[in-house]
Amino acid sequence: MSTAAAPFDVTRVRRDFPILAQQVNGHPLVYLDSAASGQRPNAVLRAVERYETHHHSNVHRGVHALSQAATEAFEGARERARRFLNARSRREIVFVRGTTEGINLVAQALARPRLGPGDEILITGLEHHANIVPWQMVCEQTGCTLKVAPIDRRGELDLDRFLGQLTARTRLVAVAHVSNALGTILPVERIVQAAHSCGALVLLDGAQAVPHTAIDVQALGCDFYAFSGHKLYGPTGIGVLFGREELLEEMPPWQGGGDMIRTVSFEKSTYNDLPWKFEAGTPNISGAVGLAAAMDYLEGLGIEAVAAHEQRLLALATAELSRIPGLQIIGTAAHKAAVLSFTLSGCHPHDLGTILDSEGVAIRTGHHCAMPVMTFFDIPATARASFGCYNTEADVYALVAALGKAREVFG
Ligand code: PMP
């Protein structure tokens, strides 16, 4: 019996995503914006519908059957997320709204109480605003300093300079696992090891990594890992913050309210166990259910198989776009995820995006919430095509053809 993996059947995968069957502006939809948000497969849509139709009630402490069913579904999703990340314990899995909220939680509950003047937080020059602004806020609140390790013209982290900026003053290192604007995959194992040897804690922003890479937080050794469900073919409004149990245990809660308490009196309240201490208020229950289904779906396809498929598309698109006169690819790192940012001379990215949309090709244009990256490359914006498990070579050729039309218009 052969043990070879079945070839990746993208035609079958596409049938799982009903949204892709539609026409946009009279053309079949070519969806090249998965880095902004992935589409949802039937498995996720059905799991959410099933939950909402048959099992919904509020979670925790309910004695009636529906509340118990909802609690089981929600806590089952937590166990699913634990397995997805290979975390040691469910206590390390905090449900949040998304990457942004996960990073803000660490900023306010870990960094703010612990850091002060003389302390440093180290990030890189390619971060998303979600991994910049929360740290700037902490600096304003505590007097600590934000340091930024530079990138080079290929969009790679200058590792030597990064290592040079790591000192005994560095208390926290917060870096993207994969850059959303450039596609760069960062050497996170090396970063974690170097940061830890200086005594700094490490948060990884995994928003762009989770759809393309199997994540093992124990192997990575990071202290925190944050990601959003909607980049992973799951619902919006749900994400996960992984945190090492010892750290989460020591951290004070960051939002107060129902569910995060054990006892409340007007004199003093005591807090719930992990992870509920960080989950004040009614959570996004159906979102968690949908996220768990998305994890099942992606692992069912095989994350490595999906990544290999996307890498083939990235290589094809890179080769095809490189041939277009006046087109410049922004972000040419040696190791990239399925993100292709570019500019076309004489054509503002927004105009380009509009022309492509009229051809049914959905790309993203703008600063991609990474204004410092645009400043570094001295451009106002880029056009960005990004690939997911459902994209095809035909999608790449549709992009190339639509870019040809744009060139005719802007001559
Ligand atoms: N970090 C990165 C690298 C991202 O790509 C994004 C989403 N574009 C975020 C953080 C923020 O994610 P969310 O908006 O889902 O919180």
Coordinates of C-alpha atoms and ligand atoms in Angstrom, one line a residue:
M1 CA 0.0 0.0 0.0
S2 CA 1.4 3.4 -1.0
T3 CA 1.9 5.9 1.8
A4 CA 2.3 8.9 -0.5
A5 CA -0.1 11.7 0.3
A6 CA -2.9 12.3 -2.2
P7 CA -2.2 15.2 -4.6
F8 CA -3.8 18.4 -3.5
D9 CA -7.1 18.6 -5.2
V10 CA -7.9 22.3 -5.4
T11 CA -11.1 21.7 -7.5
R12 CA -12.5 19.7 -4.7
V13 CA -11.3 22.3 -2.1
R14 CA -13.1 25.1 -4.1
R15 CA -16.4 23.2 -3.9
D16 CA -16.2 23.6 -0.1
F17 CA -16.3 27.4 -0.4
P18 CA -19.7 28.5 -1.8
I19 CA -18.8 32.2 -1.9
L20 CA -16.2 31.5 -4.6
A21 CA -18.9 30.4 -7.1
Q22 CA -20.2 33.9 -7.6
Q23 CA -19.7 36.4 -10.4
V24 CA -18.4 39.9 -9.5
N25 CA -18.8 42.6 -12.1
G26 CA -19.8 40.1 -14.7
H27 CA -16.7 37.9 -14.1
P28 CA -16.1 34.8 -12.1
L29 CA -14.7 35.9 -8.7
V30 CA -11.0 35.6 -8.3
Y31 CA -10.4 36.0 -4.6
L32 CA -6.8 37.1 -3.9
D33 CA -7.3 38.7 -0.5
S34 CA -7.0 35.9 2.0
A35 CA -4.3 37.7 3.9
A36 CA -7.0 40.2 4.9
S37 CA -9.6 37.6 5.5
G38 CA -10.0 34.0 4.4
Q39 CA -13.3 32.6 3.2
R40 CA -15.2 30.0 5.1
P41 CA -15.8 26.4 4.0
N42 CA -19.2 24.7 4.3
A43 CA -17.8 22.8 7.3
V44 CA -17.4 26.1 9.3
L45 CA -20.7 27.6 8.0
R46 CA -22.6 24.4 9.0
A47 CA -20.9 24.1 12.4
V48 CA -21.9 27.7 13.3
E49 CA -25.5 27.1 11.9
R50 CA -25.8 23.9 13.9
Y51 CA -24.7 25.5 17.1
E52 CA -27.0 28.6 16.6
T53 CA -29.9 26.4 15.6
H54 CA -29.7 23.6 18.2
H55 CA -27.4 24.4 21.0
H56 CA -27.1 28.1 21.8
S57 CA -27.4 29.5 25.3
N58 CA -25.0 31.4 27.5
V59 CA -22.0 29.4 28.7
H60 CA -20.8 28.4 32.2
R61 CA -22.8 27.8 35.4
G62 CA -26.0 27.1 33.6
V63 CA -27.8 24.1 34.9
H64 CA -30.2 23.6 32.0
A65 CA -29.4 21.4 29.1
L66 CA -28.8 24.1 26.5
S67 CA -26.4 26.0 28.7
Q68 CA -24.5 22.7 29.3
A69 CA -24.4 22.0 25.5
A70 CA -23.1 25.5 24.8
T71 CA -20.5 25.2 27.5
E72 CA -19.4 21.9 26.1
A73 CA -19.2 23.3 22.6
F74 CA -17.2 26.3 23.8
E75 CA -14.8 24.5 26.0
G76 CA -14.5 21.8 23.3
A77 CA -13.4 24.5 21.0
R78 CA -10.7 25.5 23.5
E79 CA -9.4 22.0 23.6
R80 CA -9.4 22.0 19.8
A81 CA -7.3 25.2 19.8
R82 CA -5.0 23.7 22.4
R83 CA -4.3 20.8 20.1
F84 CA -3.9 23.1 17.1
L85 CA -1.1 25.0 18.9
N86 CA 0.2 22.0 20.8
A87 CA -0.1 24.0 24.0
R88 CA 0.4 22.0 27.3
S89 CA -2.9 22.9 28.8
R90 CA -6.3 24.5 28.1
R91 CA -5.5 27.0 30.8
E92 CA -3.1 28.5 28.3
I93 CA -5.8 29.2 25.7
V94 CA -7.6 32.5 26.0
F95 CA -10.3 33.3 23.6
V96 CA -10.1 36.9 22.4
R97 CA -11.7 38.8 19.5
G98 CA -8.6 38.4 17.4
T99 CA -4.9 39.1 17.1
T100 CA -5.3 42.7 18.0
E101 CA -7.1 42.0 21.2
G102 CA -4.6 39.3 22.1
I103 CA -1.7 41.7 21.8
N104 CA -3.5 44.4 23.7
L105 CA -4.2 41.9 26.5
V106 CA -0.4 41.2 26.8
A107 CA 0.4 44.9 26.6
Q108 CA -2.0 45.9 29.3
A109 CA -1.9 42.9 31.7
L110 CA 1.8 42.0 31.4
A111 CA 3.8 44.9 30.1
R112 CA 2.0 47.8 31.7
P113 CA 2.2 46.5 35.3
R114 CA 5.8 45.3 35.0
L115 CA 7.7 47.8 32.8
G116 CA 9.0 51.3 33.7
P117 CA 11.6 53.8 32.6
G118 CA 14.8 52.1 31.4
D119 CA 13.0 49.0 30.2
E120 CA 12.7 48.3 26.5
I121 CA 10.3 46.6 24.2
L122 CA 11.8 45.4 20.9
I123 CA 9.8 45.0 17.7
T124 CA 10.8 45.0 14.1
G125 CA 10.3 47.4 11.2
L126 CA 7.8 45.1 9.4
E127 CA 5.1 44.9 12.1
H128 CA 1.4 45.4 11.6
H129 CA -0.1 48.4 13.5
A130 CA -1.6 45.8 15.9
N131 CA 1.9 45.0 17.0
I132 CA 3.1 48.6 17.2
V133 CA 0.5 50.8 18.7
P134 CA -0.3 48.7 21.8
W135 CA 3.4 48.9 22.7
Q136 CA 3.5 52.7 22.1
M137 CA 0.6 53.0 24.5
V138 CA 2.5 51.0 27.1
C139 CA 5.5 53.3 26.6
E140 CA 3.3 56.3 27.2
Q141 CA 1.7 54.7 30.3
T142 CA 5.0 53.5 31.9
G143 CA 7.9 55.5 30.5
C144 CA 9.5 52.4 28.9
T145 CA 11.1 52.6 25.5
L146 CA 10.1 51.1 22.1
K147 CA 13.0 49.9 20.0
V148 CA 12.6 48.9 16.4
A149 CA 15.0 46.4 14.7
P150 CA 15.4 47.4 11.0
I151 CA 14.5 45.5 7.9
D152 CA 16.5 45.5 4.6
R153 CA 15.4 46.3 1.0
R154 CA 14.3 42.7 0.5
G155 CA 12.0 43.0 3.5
E156 CA 14.0 40.7 5.7
L157 CA 14.8 41.4 9.3
D158 CA 18.4 42.5 9.8
L159 CA 19.1 39.7 12.3
D160 CA 22.5 41.1 13.3
R161 CA 21.1 44.5 14.1
F162 CA 18.2 42.8 15.9
L163 CA 20.6 40.8 18.0
G164 CA 22.6 43.9 18.7
Q165 CA 19.6 45.7 20.0
L166 CA 18.7 42.9 22.4
T167 CA 20.2 43.8 25.8
A168 CA 19.6 43.2 29.5
R169 CA 17.2 46.2 29.3
T170 CA 15.0 44.3 26.8
R171 CA 12.0 43.0 28.7
L172 CA 9.8 42.0 25.8
V173 CA 10.2 41.1 22.2
A174 CA 7.1 41.3 20.0
V175 CA 7.5 40.2 16.4
A176 CA 5.4 39.0 13.5
H177 CA 5.8 35.3 12.6
V178 CA 4.9 36.3 9.0
S179 CA 4.6 39.8 7.6
N180 CA 1.2 40.7 6.2
A181 CA 2.6 43.5 3.9
L182 CA 5.7 41.7 2.6
G183 CA 5.1 38.0 3.1
T184 CA 8.4 37.6 4.9
I185 CA 8.7 34.6 7.2
L186 CA 10.7 35.6 10.3
P187 CA 13.3 33.3 11.9
V188 CA 11.2 33.1 15.0
E189 CA 13.0 30.1 16.6
R190 CA 16.2 32.1 16.5
I191 CA 14.5 35.2 17.8
V192 CA 12.9 33.3 20.7
Q193 CA 16.2 31.7 21.7
A194 CA 18.2 35.0 21.5
A195 CA 15.5 36.9 23.5
H196 CA 15.3 34.3 26.2
S197 CA 19.0 34.2 26.6
C198 CA 18.8 38.0 27.4
G199 CA 15.9 37.3 29.8
A200 CA 13.2 38.9 27.6
L201 CA 9.8 37.4 27.0
V202 CA 8.6 36.9 23.5
L203 CA 5.2 37.4 21.9
L204 CA 4.7 36.2 18.3
D205 CA 2.0 37.8 16.2
G206 CA 0.8 34.7 14.3
A207 CA -2.0 36.3 12.3
Q208 CA -0.4 35.5 8.9
A209 CA 1.3 32.3 9.9
V210 CA -1.5 30.1 11.1
P211 CA -3.1 29.5 7.7
H212 CA 0.2 28.4 6.2
T213 CA 2.2 26.7 9.0
A214 CA 1.6 24.1 11.6
I215 CA 2.2 25.8 14.9
D216 CA 3.8 24.1 17.9
V217 CA 4.1 26.7 20.7
Q218 CA 6.2 24.2 22.8
A219 CA 8.7 23.7 20.0
L220 CA 8.8 27.5 19.2
G221 CA 9.3 28.2 22.9
C222 CA 7.5 31.5 22.7
D223 CA 5.7 33.0 25.8
F224 CA 2.7 34.3 23.9
Y225 CA 1.2 33.6 20.5
A226 CA -1.7 35.5 19.1
F227 CA -3.9 34.8 16.0
S228 CA -7.3 35.5 14.5
G229 CA -9.9 33.0 13.4
H230 CA -10.9 34.8 10.2
K231 CA -7.4 34.4 8.6
L232 CA -7.7 30.7 9.2
Y233 CA -11.0 30.1 7.3
G234 CA -13.0 30.7 10.5
P235 CA -15.3 33.4 11.7
T236 CA -14.5 37.0 12.5
G237 CA -14.6 38.3 16.1
I238 CA -12.8 35.2 17.5
G239 CA -9.1 34.5 18.0
V240 CA -6.7 32.9 20.4
L241 CA -4.1 34.2 22.7
F242 CA -1.8 31.4 23.9
G243 CA 0.2 32.4 27.0
R244 CA 2.5 30.3 29.1
E245 CA 0.6 29.2 32.2
E246 CA 3.1 30.6 34.7
L247 CA 2.9 34.0 33.1
L248 CA -0.9 34.1 32.7
E249 CA -1.2 33.0 36.4
E250 CA 0.9 36.0 37.5
M251 CA -0.8 38.5 35.3
P252 CA -3.7 40.6 36.7
P253 CA -6.9 40.5 34.7
W254 CA -7.3 43.2 32.2
Q255 CA -11.1 43.5 31.8
G256 CA -13.5 43.2 34.7
G257 CA -17.0 41.8 34.6
G258 CA -19.0 38.6 34.6
D259 CA -17.2 35.2 34.2
M260 CA -13.8 36.5 35.2
I261 CA -14.6 36.5 38.9
R262 CA -14.9 33.9 41.6
T263 CA -16.5 36.2 44.3
V264 CA -17.6 39.8 44.2
S265 CA -18.3 42.1 47.1
F266 CA -18.2 45.9 47.3
E267 CA -15.0 45.6 49.3
K268 CA -13.1 43.2 47.1
S269 CA -13.5 40.8 44.3
T270 CA -11.5 37.6 43.6
Y271 CA -10.8 36.3 40.2
N272 CA -11.5 33.1 38.3
D273 CA -9.0 30.4 37.3
L274 CA -7.2 30.4 34.0
P275 CA -8.2 31.0 31.3
W276 CA -11.5 32.5 32.3
K277 CA -9.8 35.2 34.4
F278 CA -9.1 36.9 31.0
E279 CA -12.5 36.3 29.5
A280 CA -14.8 38.9 31.0
G281 CA -18.4 38.9 29.7
T282 CA -20.3 36.6 27.4
P283 CA -17.8 35.3 24.8
N284 CA -18.2 34.7 21.1
I285 CA -19.5 31.2 21.5
S286 CA -20.5 30.5 17.9
G287 CA -17.2 32.0 16.8
A288 CA -15.3 29.6 18.9
V289 CA -17.3 26.7 17.5
G290 CA -16.7 27.9 13.9
L291 CA -13.0 28.4 14.7
A292 CA -12.7 24.8 15.9
A293 CA -14.4 23.6 12.7
A294 CA -11.9 25.7 10.7
M295 CA -9.0 24.0 12.5
D296 CA -10.5 20.6 11.7
Y297 CA -11.0 21.6 8.1
L298 CA -7.5 23.0 7.6
E299 CA -5.8 20.0 9.3
G300 CA -8.0 17.7 7.3
L301 CA -6.6 19.2 4.1
G302 CA -3.1 19.1 5.7
I303 CA -1.4 22.4 6.5
E304 CA 1.8 21.2 4.8
A305 CA -0.1 20.3 1.6
V306 CA -1.9 23.7 1.6
A307 CA 1.4 25.5 2.1
A308 CA 3.1 23.6 -0.7
H309 CA 0.2 24.4 -3.0
E310 CA 0.3 28.1 -2.1
Q311 CA 4.1 28.1 -2.5
R312 CA 3.6 26.9 -6.1
L313 CA 1.1 29.7 -6.8
L314 CA 3.5 32.2 -5.2
A315 CA 6.4 31.1 -7.4
L316 CA 4.2 31.2 -10.5
A317 CA 2.8 34.6 -9.7
T318 CA 6.2 36.0 -8.8
A319 CA 7.6 34.8 -12.1
E320 CA 4.6 36.1 -14.1
L321 CA 4.5 39.5 -12.4
S322 CA 8.2 40.0 -12.7
R323 CA 7.8 40.0 -16.5
I324 CA 5.4 42.9 -16.5
P325 CA 7.1 46.2 -17.4
G326 CA 6.9 48.8 -14.7
L327 CA 5.8 46.3 -12.0
Q328 CA 7.9 46.1 -8.9
I329 CA 7.5 43.5 -6.3
I330 CA 7.8 44.8 -2.8
G331 CA 9.1 42.2 -0.4
T332 CA 11.5 39.7 -1.9
A333 CA 12.7 37.8 1.1
A334 CA 14.2 34.3 0.7
H335 CA 11.4 32.8 2.8
K336 CA 8.0 34.1 2.1
A337 CA 4.4 33.1 2.7
A338 CA 1.8 33.4 0.0
V339 CA 1.7 37.2 -0.1
L340 CA 2.7 39.2 -3.1
S341 CA 2.9 43.0 -2.7
F342 CA 3.7 45.2 -5.7
T343 CA 3.5 48.6 -7.4
L344 CA 2.9 49.4 -11.0
S345 CA 4.5 52.6 -12.3
G346 CA 2.1 55.3 -13.3
C347 CA -0.8 53.7 -11.5
H348 CA -1.8 54.3 -7.9
P349 CA -2.5 51.0 -6.1
H350 CA -6.1 52.1 -5.4
D351 CA -6.8 52.8 -9.1
L352 CA -5.2 49.4 -9.8
G353 CA -7.4 47.7 -7.3
T354 CA -10.5 49.3 -8.8
I355 CA -9.6 48.2 -12.3
L356 CA -8.8 44.7 -11.1
D357 CA -12.2 44.6 -9.3
S358 CA -14.0 45.5 -12.5
E359 CA -12.4 42.3 -13.9
G360 CA -13.6 40.3 -10.9
V361 CA -10.2 40.1 -9.3
A362 CA -10.2 41.0 -5.6
I363 CA -6.8 42.2 -4.3
R364 CA -6.1 44.6 -1.4
T365 CA -4.5 48.0 -1.9
G366 CA -3.2 50.4 0.7
H367 CA -0.7 50.5 3.5
H368 CA -2.0 47.1 4.9
C369 CA -1.9 48.5 8.4
A370 CA 1.9 48.7 8.1
M371 CA 2.5 52.4 7.4
P372 CA 6.2 52.2 8.6
V373 CA 6.8 49.5 5.9
M374 CA 5.5 51.9 3.3
T375 CA 7.6 54.7 4.7
F376 CA 10.7 52.4 4.6
F377 CA 10.1 51.6 0.9
D378 CA 9.2 55.3 0.2
I379 CA 5.8 54.4 -1.3
P380 CA 2.3 55.4 -0.3
A381 CA 0.8 52.0 -0.7
T382 CA 1.1 48.7 -2.5
A383 CA -1.3 46.3 -4.3
R384 CA -1.3 42.9 -2.6
A385 CA -2.4 39.6 -3.9
S386 CA -2.5 36.8 -1.4
F387 CA -3.3 33.1 -1.8
G388 CA -5.2 30.6 0.1
C389 CA -6.0 26.9 -0.1
Y390 CA -8.7 27.5 -2.8
N391 CA -6.6 29.6 -5.3
T392 CA -5.6 28.1 -8.6
E393 CA -3.1 28.7 -11.4
A394 CA -6.1 30.1 -13.3
D395 CA -6.4 32.8 -10.6
V396 CA -2.8 33.8 -11.1
Y397 CA -3.4 34.1 -14.9
A398 CA -6.6 36.1 -14.3
L399 CA -4.5 38.5 -12.2
V400 CA -1.9 38.8 -14.9
A401 CA -4.6 39.4 -17.6
A402 CA -6.3 42.1 -15.4
L403 CA -2.9 43.8 -14.8
G404 CA -2.5 43.8 -18.6
K405 CA -5.8 45.7 -18.8
A406 CA -4.7 48.2 -16.2
R407 CA -1.5 48.8 -18.2
E408 CA -3.6 49.6 -21.2
V409 CA -5.6 52.1 -19.3
F410 CA -2.6 53.8 -17.7
G411 CA -0.4 53.2 -20.7
Ligands
PMP1 N1 -1.0 41.2 12.7 C1 -0.9 40.8 11.4 C2 0.4 40.4 10.9 C3 -2.0 40.9 10.6 O1 -1.9 40.6 9.3 C4 -3.3 41.3 11.1 C5 -4.5 41.4 10.3 N2 -4.3 42.1 9.0 C6 -3.3 41.6 12.5 C7 -2.2 41.5 13.2 C8 -4.6 42.0 13.1 O2 -5.5 41.0 13.1 P1 -7.0 41.3 13.5 O3 -7.5 42.5 12.7 O4 -7.8 40.1 13.1 O5 -7.0 41.5 15.0

